[in-house]
Amino acid sequence: MSKIVCIDAGHGGSDSGAVNKSRYEKYEALKLANILRGELLKQGITVIMTRTEDKYVSLNERTKIANENKADLFISIHRNAFTNDTAYGVENWIYAKTDADTERYAHGIMDELEAVGIQSHRGVKRGNFHVTRETKMPACLLELGFITNSKDNELFDRKIYLYAKAIAKAICSHLGVWVKANEIVNENDCSDGACCQLYRVQIGAYRDVENANRIAVELKEKGYPAIVV
Ligand SMILES: [Zn+2]
């Protein structure tokens, strides 16, 4: 049976979360959550979302959704905030009285995020957030950089697909699910998800098949995987 992951995009609707000028935590959490959902679906994981649009969902409803759907793992996506721009980096919260398995899960996410590049690893922290306390499965609340720090925001915007892939990879490895075609590629290819697409480059159209074949041979000699269609 396929594994079930509950993704909780923090805040929503009348609850904006942290705001910095035109940036709203509720939108950024949902954006990352939706990309993460896609990455997990690619791995054959069943994904439950606590919200898929900009609407208010109470904390009780969020944990009820995760528990009633018997999720194997839960992740709540947030962005952090501070009164000025001096705080930066990523931290991952688990419930204070949680077990070693949850701690491993939270560290796994941080390790994969660190591997694709974050400004600072602020640690796996123990606290008393409702969503990590009331969920019956390993749960974490990820603060993916500070919305009040410009470098964190720049990283979030540029690496959002990489971050989603990194989190998906950590989730899959915790669940023992094989990570199919989820190799993390050059960050520069990935700010708009372009790494997930294939582009076809056409070099010319030839009336004569001999000419086409000759060009293809030349290209292959130069190391391009040319084909004649
Ligand atoms: Zn938040």
mmCIF file of C-alpha atoms and ligand atoms in Angstrom:
data_model
loop_
_atom_site.group_PDB
_atom_site.id
_atom_site.type_symbol
_atom_site.label_atom_id
_atom_site.label_comp_id
_atom_site.label_asym_id
_atom_site.label_seq_id
_atom_site.Cartn_x
_atom_site.Cartn_y
_atom_site.Cartn_z
ATOM 1 C CA MET A 1 0.000 0.000 0.000
ATOM 2 C CA SER A 2 1.242 3.391 -0.817
ATOM 3 C CA LYS A 3 2.600 5.571 1.930
ATOM 4 C CA ILE A 4 0.616 8.640 2.959
ATOM 5 C CA VAL A 5 2.134 12.050 3.618
ATOM 6 C CA CYS A 6 0.166 14.990 4.937
ATOM 7 C CA ILE A 7 1.458 18.394 3.794
ATOM 8 C CA ASP A 8 0.282 21.363 5.805
ATOM 9 C CA ALA A 9 0.773 24.761 4.189
ATOM 10 C CA GLY A 10 0.887 27.126 7.173
ATOM 11 C CA HIS A 11 -1.660 29.914 7.681
ATOM 12 C CA GLY A 12 -4.129 30.892 4.922
ATOM 13 C CA GLY A 13 -7.155 33.115 4.340
ATOM 14 C CA SER A 14 -7.583 35.715 7.082
ATOM 15 C CA ASP A 15 -4.371 34.404 8.709
ATOM 16 C CA SER A 16 -1.560 35.767 6.528
ATOM 17 C CA GLY A 17 1.271 34.568 8.727
ATOM 18 C CA ALA A 18 4.337 36.777 8.474
ATOM 19 C CA VAL A 19 4.273 39.595 5.952
ATOM 20 C CA ASN A 20 7.171 41.533 4.459
ATOM 21 C CA LYS A 21 6.042 44.132 1.919
ATOM 22 C CA SER A 22 4.522 42.140 -0.953
ATOM 23 C CA ARG A 23 5.583 38.804 0.486
ATOM 24 C CA TYR A 24 3.035 36.774 2.453
ATOM 25 C CA GLU A 25 3.983 33.659 4.355
ATOM 26 C CA LYS A 26 0.612 32.050 3.569
ATOM 27 C CA TYR A 27 1.246 32.255 -0.204
ATOM 28 C CA GLU A 28 4.869 31.152 -0.030
ATOM 29 C CA ALA A 29 4.024 28.173 2.203
ATOM 30 C CA LEU A 30 1.290 27.097 -0.225
ATOM 31 C CA LYS A 31 3.563 27.485 -3.235
ATOM 32 C CA LEU A 32 6.239 25.258 -1.729
ATOM 33 C CA ALA A 33 3.583 22.816 -0.466
ATOM 34 C CA ASN A 34 2.119 22.439 -3.951
ATOM 35 C CA ILE A 35 5.520 21.779 -5.551
ATOM 36 C CA LEU A 36 6.348 19.292 -2.791
ATOM 37 C CA ARG A 37 3.021 17.574 -3.433
ATOM 38 C CA GLY A 38 4.004 17.106 -7.095
ATOM 39 C CA GLU A 39 7.385 15.683 -6.150
ATOM 40 C CA LEU A 40 5.842 13.173 -3.738
ATOM 41 C CA LEU A 41 3.175 12.119 -6.235
ATOM 42 C CA LYS A 42 5.977 11.341 -8.702
ATOM 43 C CA GLN A 43 7.291 8.874 -6.118
ATOM 44 C CA GLY A 44 3.948 7.111 -5.861
ATOM 45 C CA ILE A 45 3.180 8.551 -2.450
ATOM 46 C CA THR A 46 -0.404 9.427 -1.513
ATOM 47 C CA VAL A 47 -0.521 13.082 -0.521
ATOM 48 C CA ILE A 48 -3.087 14.695 1.753
ATOM 49 C CA MET A 49 -3.145 18.512 1.817
ATOM 50 C CA THR A 50 -4.636 20.446 4.718
ATOM 51 C CA ARG A 51 -5.346 23.262 2.276
ATOM 52 C CA THR A 52 -4.865 23.735 -1.469
ATOM 53 C CA GLU A 53 -6.098 27.304 -1.685
ATOM 54 C CA ASP A 54 -5.931 30.566 0.208
ATOM 55 C CA LYS A 55 -8.382 29.763 2.982
ATOM 56 C CA TYR A 56 -8.375 29.703 6.761
ATOM 57 C CA VAL A 57 -8.008 26.238 8.299
ATOM 58 C CA SER A 58 -7.918 25.905 12.101
ATOM 59 C CA LEU A 59 -5.049 24.088 13.790
ATOM 60 C CA ASN A 60 -7.510 21.455 15.039
ATOM 61 C CA GLU A 61 -8.751 20.792 11.529
ATOM 62 C CA ARG A 62 -5.193 20.427 10.253
ATOM 63 C CA THR A 63 -4.238 17.723 12.734
ATOM 64 C CA LYS A 64 -7.656 16.052 12.355
ATOM 65 C CA ILE A 65 -7.069 15.756 8.584
ATOM 66 C CA ALA A 66 -3.658 14.143 9.164
ATOM 67 C CA ASN A 67 -4.916 11.752 11.860
ATOM 68 C CA GLU A 68 -8.139 10.707 10.126
ATOM 69 C CA ASN A 69 -6.273 9.961 6.905
ATOM 70 C CA LYS A 70 -3.741 7.924 8.883
ATOM 71 C CA ALA A 71 -0.785 9.749 7.369
ATOM 72 C CA ASP A 72 2.614 8.106 7.815
ATOM 73 C CA LEU A 73 4.374 11.478 8.021
ATOM 74 C CA PHE A 74 3.311 15.085 8.492
ATOM 75 C CA ILE A 75 5.103 18.243 7.471
ATOM 76 C CA SER A 76 3.977 21.792 8.104
ATOM 77 C CA ILE A 77 5.533 24.423 5.834
ATOM 78 C CA HIS A 78 6.211 27.925 7.154
ATOM 79 C CA ARG A 79 8.491 30.876 6.678
ATOM 80 C CA ASN A 80 10.066 32.529 9.668
ATOM 81 C CA ALA A 81 10.049 36.207 10.652
ATOM 82 C CA PHE A 82 11.978 38.550 12.896
ATOM 83 C CA THR A 83 11.649 42.211 13.809
ATOM 84 C CA ASN A 84 14.615 43.101 11.575
ATOM 85 C CA ASP A 85 16.749 41.490 8.879
ATOM 86 C CA THR A 86 19.502 40.123 11.124
ATOM 87 C CA ALA A 87 17.968 36.664 11.603
ATOM 88 C CA TYR A 88 18.359 34.136 8.802
ATOM 89 C CA GLY A 89 18.447 30.431 8.048
ATOM 90 C CA VAL A 90 16.281 27.361 8.282
ATOM 91 C CA GLU A 91 14.997 25.557 11.364
ATOM 92 C CA ASN A 92 12.803 22.523 11.833
ATOM 93 C CA TRP A 93 10.526 22.093 14.848
ATOM 94 C CA ILE A 94 9.399 18.865 16.459
ATOM 95 C CA TYR A 95 7.309 18.274 19.557
ATOM 96 C CA ALA A 96 9.275 18.518 22.800
ATOM 97 C CA LYS A 97 8.372 15.012 23.966
ATOM 98 C CA THR A 98 8.689 13.245 20.657
ATOM 99 C CA ASP A 99 10.591 10.044 19.851
ATOM 100 C CA ALA A 100 13.910 9.308 18.153
ATOM 101 C CA ASP A 101 12.204 8.400 14.866
ATOM 102 C CA THR A 102 10.677 11.866 14.570
ATOM 103 C CA GLU A 103 14.021 13.402 15.397
ATOM 104 C CA ARG A 104 15.677 11.388 12.603
ATOM 105 C CA TYR A 105 12.918 12.464 10.204
ATOM 106 C CA ALA A 106 13.439 16.152 11.042
ATOM 107 C CA HIS A 107 17.223 15.881 10.764
ATOM 108 C CA GLY A 108 16.876 14.115 7.414
ATOM 109 C CA ILE A 109 14.974 17.079 5.996
ATOM 110 C CA MET A 110 17.551 19.533 7.298
ATOM 111 C CA ASP A 111 20.434 17.477 5.884
ATOM 112 C CA GLU A 112 18.893 17.404 2.397
ATOM 113 C CA LEU A 113 18.105 21.128 2.505
ATOM 114 C CA GLU A 114 21.630 21.895 3.598
ATOM 115 C CA ALA A 115 22.935 19.844 0.682
ATOM 116 C CA VAL A 116 21.129 22.065 -1.854
ATOM 117 C CA GLY A 117 22.110 25.291 -0.103
ATOM 118 C CA ILE A 118 20.636 27.277 2.747
ATOM 119 C CA GLN A 119 22.055 30.352 4.404
ATOM 120 C CA SER A 120 22.275 28.771 7.841
ATOM 121 C CA HIS A 121 21.255 25.536 9.586
ATOM 122 C CA ARG A 122 19.552 26.758 12.750
ATOM 123 C CA GLY A 123 18.887 23.274 13.997
ATOM 124 C CA VAL A 124 16.143 20.822 14.807
ATOM 125 C CA LYS A 125 14.297 22.426 17.709
ATOM 126 C CA ARG A 126 11.891 21.066 20.254
ATOM 127 C CA GLY A 127 8.772 23.069 21.002
ATOM 128 C CA ASN A 128 5.073 22.872 21.636
ATOM 129 C CA PHE A 129 3.383 23.700 18.332
ATOM 130 C CA HIS A 130 -0.136 22.308 18.023
ATOM 131 C CA VAL A 131 0.474 20.597 14.688
ATOM 132 C CA THR A 132 3.514 18.694 15.922
ATOM 133 C CA ARG A 133 1.930 17.870 19.305
ATOM 134 C CA GLU A 134 -1.510 16.671 18.183
ATOM 135 C CA THR A 135 -0.490 14.593 15.158
ATOM 136 C CA LYS A 136 -0.185 10.861 15.762
ATOM 137 C CA MET A 137 2.602 10.308 13.213
ATOM 138 C CA PRO A 138 6.141 11.737 13.042
ATOM 139 C CA ALA A 139 5.630 15.434 12.405
ATOM 140 C CA CYS A 140 7.735 18.515 11.899
ATOM 141 C CA LEU A 141 7.154 22.197 11.319
ATOM 142 C CA LEU A 142 9.689 23.595 8.875
ATOM 143 C CA GLU A 143 10.565 27.289 8.904
ATOM 144 C CA LEU A 144 12.096 27.602 5.453
ATOM 145 C CA GLY A 145 14.099 30.782 5.879
ATOM 146 C CA PHE A 146 13.136 34.220 7.119
ATOM 147 C CA ILE A 147 10.690 36.251 5.082
ATOM 148 C CA THR A 148 12.331 39.260 6.769
ATOM 149 C CA ASN A 149 15.799 38.493 5.363
ATOM 150 C CA SER A 150 16.545 39.364 1.750
ATOM 151 C CA LYS A 151 19.151 36.646 1.179
ATOM 152 C CA ASP A 152 16.806 33.975 2.566
ATOM 153 C CA ASN A 153 14.088 35.304 0.250
ATOM 154 C CA GLU A 154 16.420 35.268 -2.730
ATOM 155 C CA LEU A 155 17.363 31.652 -1.947
ATOM 156 C CA PHE A 156 13.721 30.683 -1.453
ATOM 157 C CA ASP A 157 12.746 32.149 -4.825
ATOM 158 C CA ARG A 158 15.699 30.719 -6.718
ATOM 159 C CA LYS A 159 15.762 27.282 -5.134
ATOM 160 C CA ILE A 160 12.109 26.589 -4.473
ATOM 161 C CA TYR A 161 12.073 23.520 -6.747
ATOM 162 C CA LEU A 162 15.344 22.288 -5.277
ATOM 163 C CA TYR A 163 13.980 22.748 -1.771
ATOM 164 C CA ALA A 164 10.842 20.792 -2.660
ATOM 165 C CA LYS A 165 12.947 18.004 -4.191
ATOM 166 C CA ALA A 166 15.263 17.951 -1.171
ATOM 167 C CA ILE A 167 12.332 17.648 1.242
ATOM 168 C CA ALA A 168 10.741 14.968 -0.958
ATOM 169 C CA LYS A 169 14.003 13.039 -0.993
ATOM 170 C CA ALA A 170 14.243 13.138 2.805
ATOM 171 C CA ILE A 171 10.614 12.057 3.171
ATOM 172 C CA CYS A 172 11.110 9.187 0.708
ATOM 173 C CA SER A 173 14.235 7.976 2.400
ATOM 174 C CA HIS A 174 12.515 8.072 5.792
ATOM 175 C CA LEU A 175 9.620 6.050 4.379
ATOM 176 C CA GLY A 176 11.943 3.629 2.612
ATOM 177 C CA VAL A 177 10.511 4.599 -0.779
ATOM 178 C CA TRP A 178 12.892 4.468 -3.715
ATOM 179 C CA VAL A 179 13.575 7.942 -5.086
ATOM 180 C CA LYS A 180 12.840 7.678 -8.801
ATOM 181 C CA ALA A 181 14.520 10.158 -11.106
ATOM 182 C CA ASN A 182 14.754 12.630 -8.301
ATOM 183 C CA GLU A 183 18.389 13.462 -8.696
ATOM 184 C CA ILE A 184 18.994 17.034 -7.805
ATOM 185 C CA VAL A 185 20.390 18.973 -10.721
ATOM 186 C CA ASN A 186 22.227 22.230 -11.177
ATOM 187 C CA GLU A 187 20.395 24.933 -9.268
ATOM 188 C CA ASN A 188 20.651 27.341 -12.180
ATOM 189 C CA ASP A 189 18.405 25.123 -14.248
ATOM 190 C CA CYS A 190 15.800 24.902 -11.622
ATOM 191 C CA SER A 191 14.404 28.271 -10.592
ATOM 192 C CA ASP A 192 11.364 27.778 -12.805
ATOM 193 C CA GLY A 193 11.161 24.013 -12.806
ATOM 194 C CA ALA A 194 12.941 23.877 -16.161
ATOM 195 C CA CYS A 195 15.021 20.961 -14.933
ATOM 196 C CA CYS A 196 11.885 18.878 -14.983
ATOM 197 C CA GLN A 197 11.290 19.508 -18.681
ATOM 198 C CA LEU A 198 13.009 18.294 -21.808
ATOM 199 C CA TYR A 199 13.810 20.713 -24.586
ATOM 200 C CA ARG A 200 14.296 19.604 -28.155
ATOM 201 C CA VAL A 201 16.940 21.399 -30.156
ATOM 202 C CA GLN A 202 16.563 21.222 -33.909
ATOM 203 C CA ILE A 203 19.645 21.911 -35.928
ATOM 204 C CA GLY A 204 18.206 21.903 -39.417
ATOM 205 C CA ALA A 205 15.735 20.408 -41.865
ATOM 206 C CA TYR A 206 17.213 18.578 -44.844
ATOM 207 C CA ARG A 207 15.486 17.514 -48.016
ATOM 208 C CA ASP A 208 18.137 14.902 -48.616
ATOM 209 C CA VAL A 209 18.398 12.095 -46.034
ATOM 210 C CA GLU A 210 22.089 11.667 -46.855
ATOM 211 C CA ASN A 211 22.775 15.253 -45.789
ATOM 212 C CA ALA A 212 20.773 14.738 -42.616
ATOM 213 C CA ASN A 213 22.711 11.592 -41.760
ATOM 214 C CA ARG A 214 26.016 13.309 -42.500
ATOM 215 C CA ILE A 215 25.182 16.180 -40.115
ATOM 216 C CA ALA A 216 24.057 13.696 -37.469
ATOM 217 C CA VAL A 217 27.381 11.846 -37.720
ATOM 218 C CA GLU A 218 29.280 15.127 -37.425
ATOM 219 C CA LEU A 219 27.275 16.086 -34.345
ATOM 220 C CA LYS A 220 27.834 12.710 -32.724
ATOM 221 C CA GLU A 221 31.569 13.048 -33.339
ATOM 222 C CA LYS A 222 31.406 16.337 -31.470
ATOM 223 C CA GLY A 223 29.657 14.651 -28.561
ATOM 224 C CA TYR A 224 26.035 15.621 -29.163
ATOM 225 C CA PRO A 225 23.403 12.885 -28.898
ATOM 226 C CA ALA A 226 22.009 13.625 -32.373
ATOM 227 C CA ILE A 227 19.179 11.691 -33.986
ATOM 228 C CA VAL A 228 17.593 11.983 -37.401
ATOM 229 C CA VAL A 229 13.799 12.170 -37.257
HETATM 230 ZN ZN ZN B 1 4.108 30.454 10.121
#
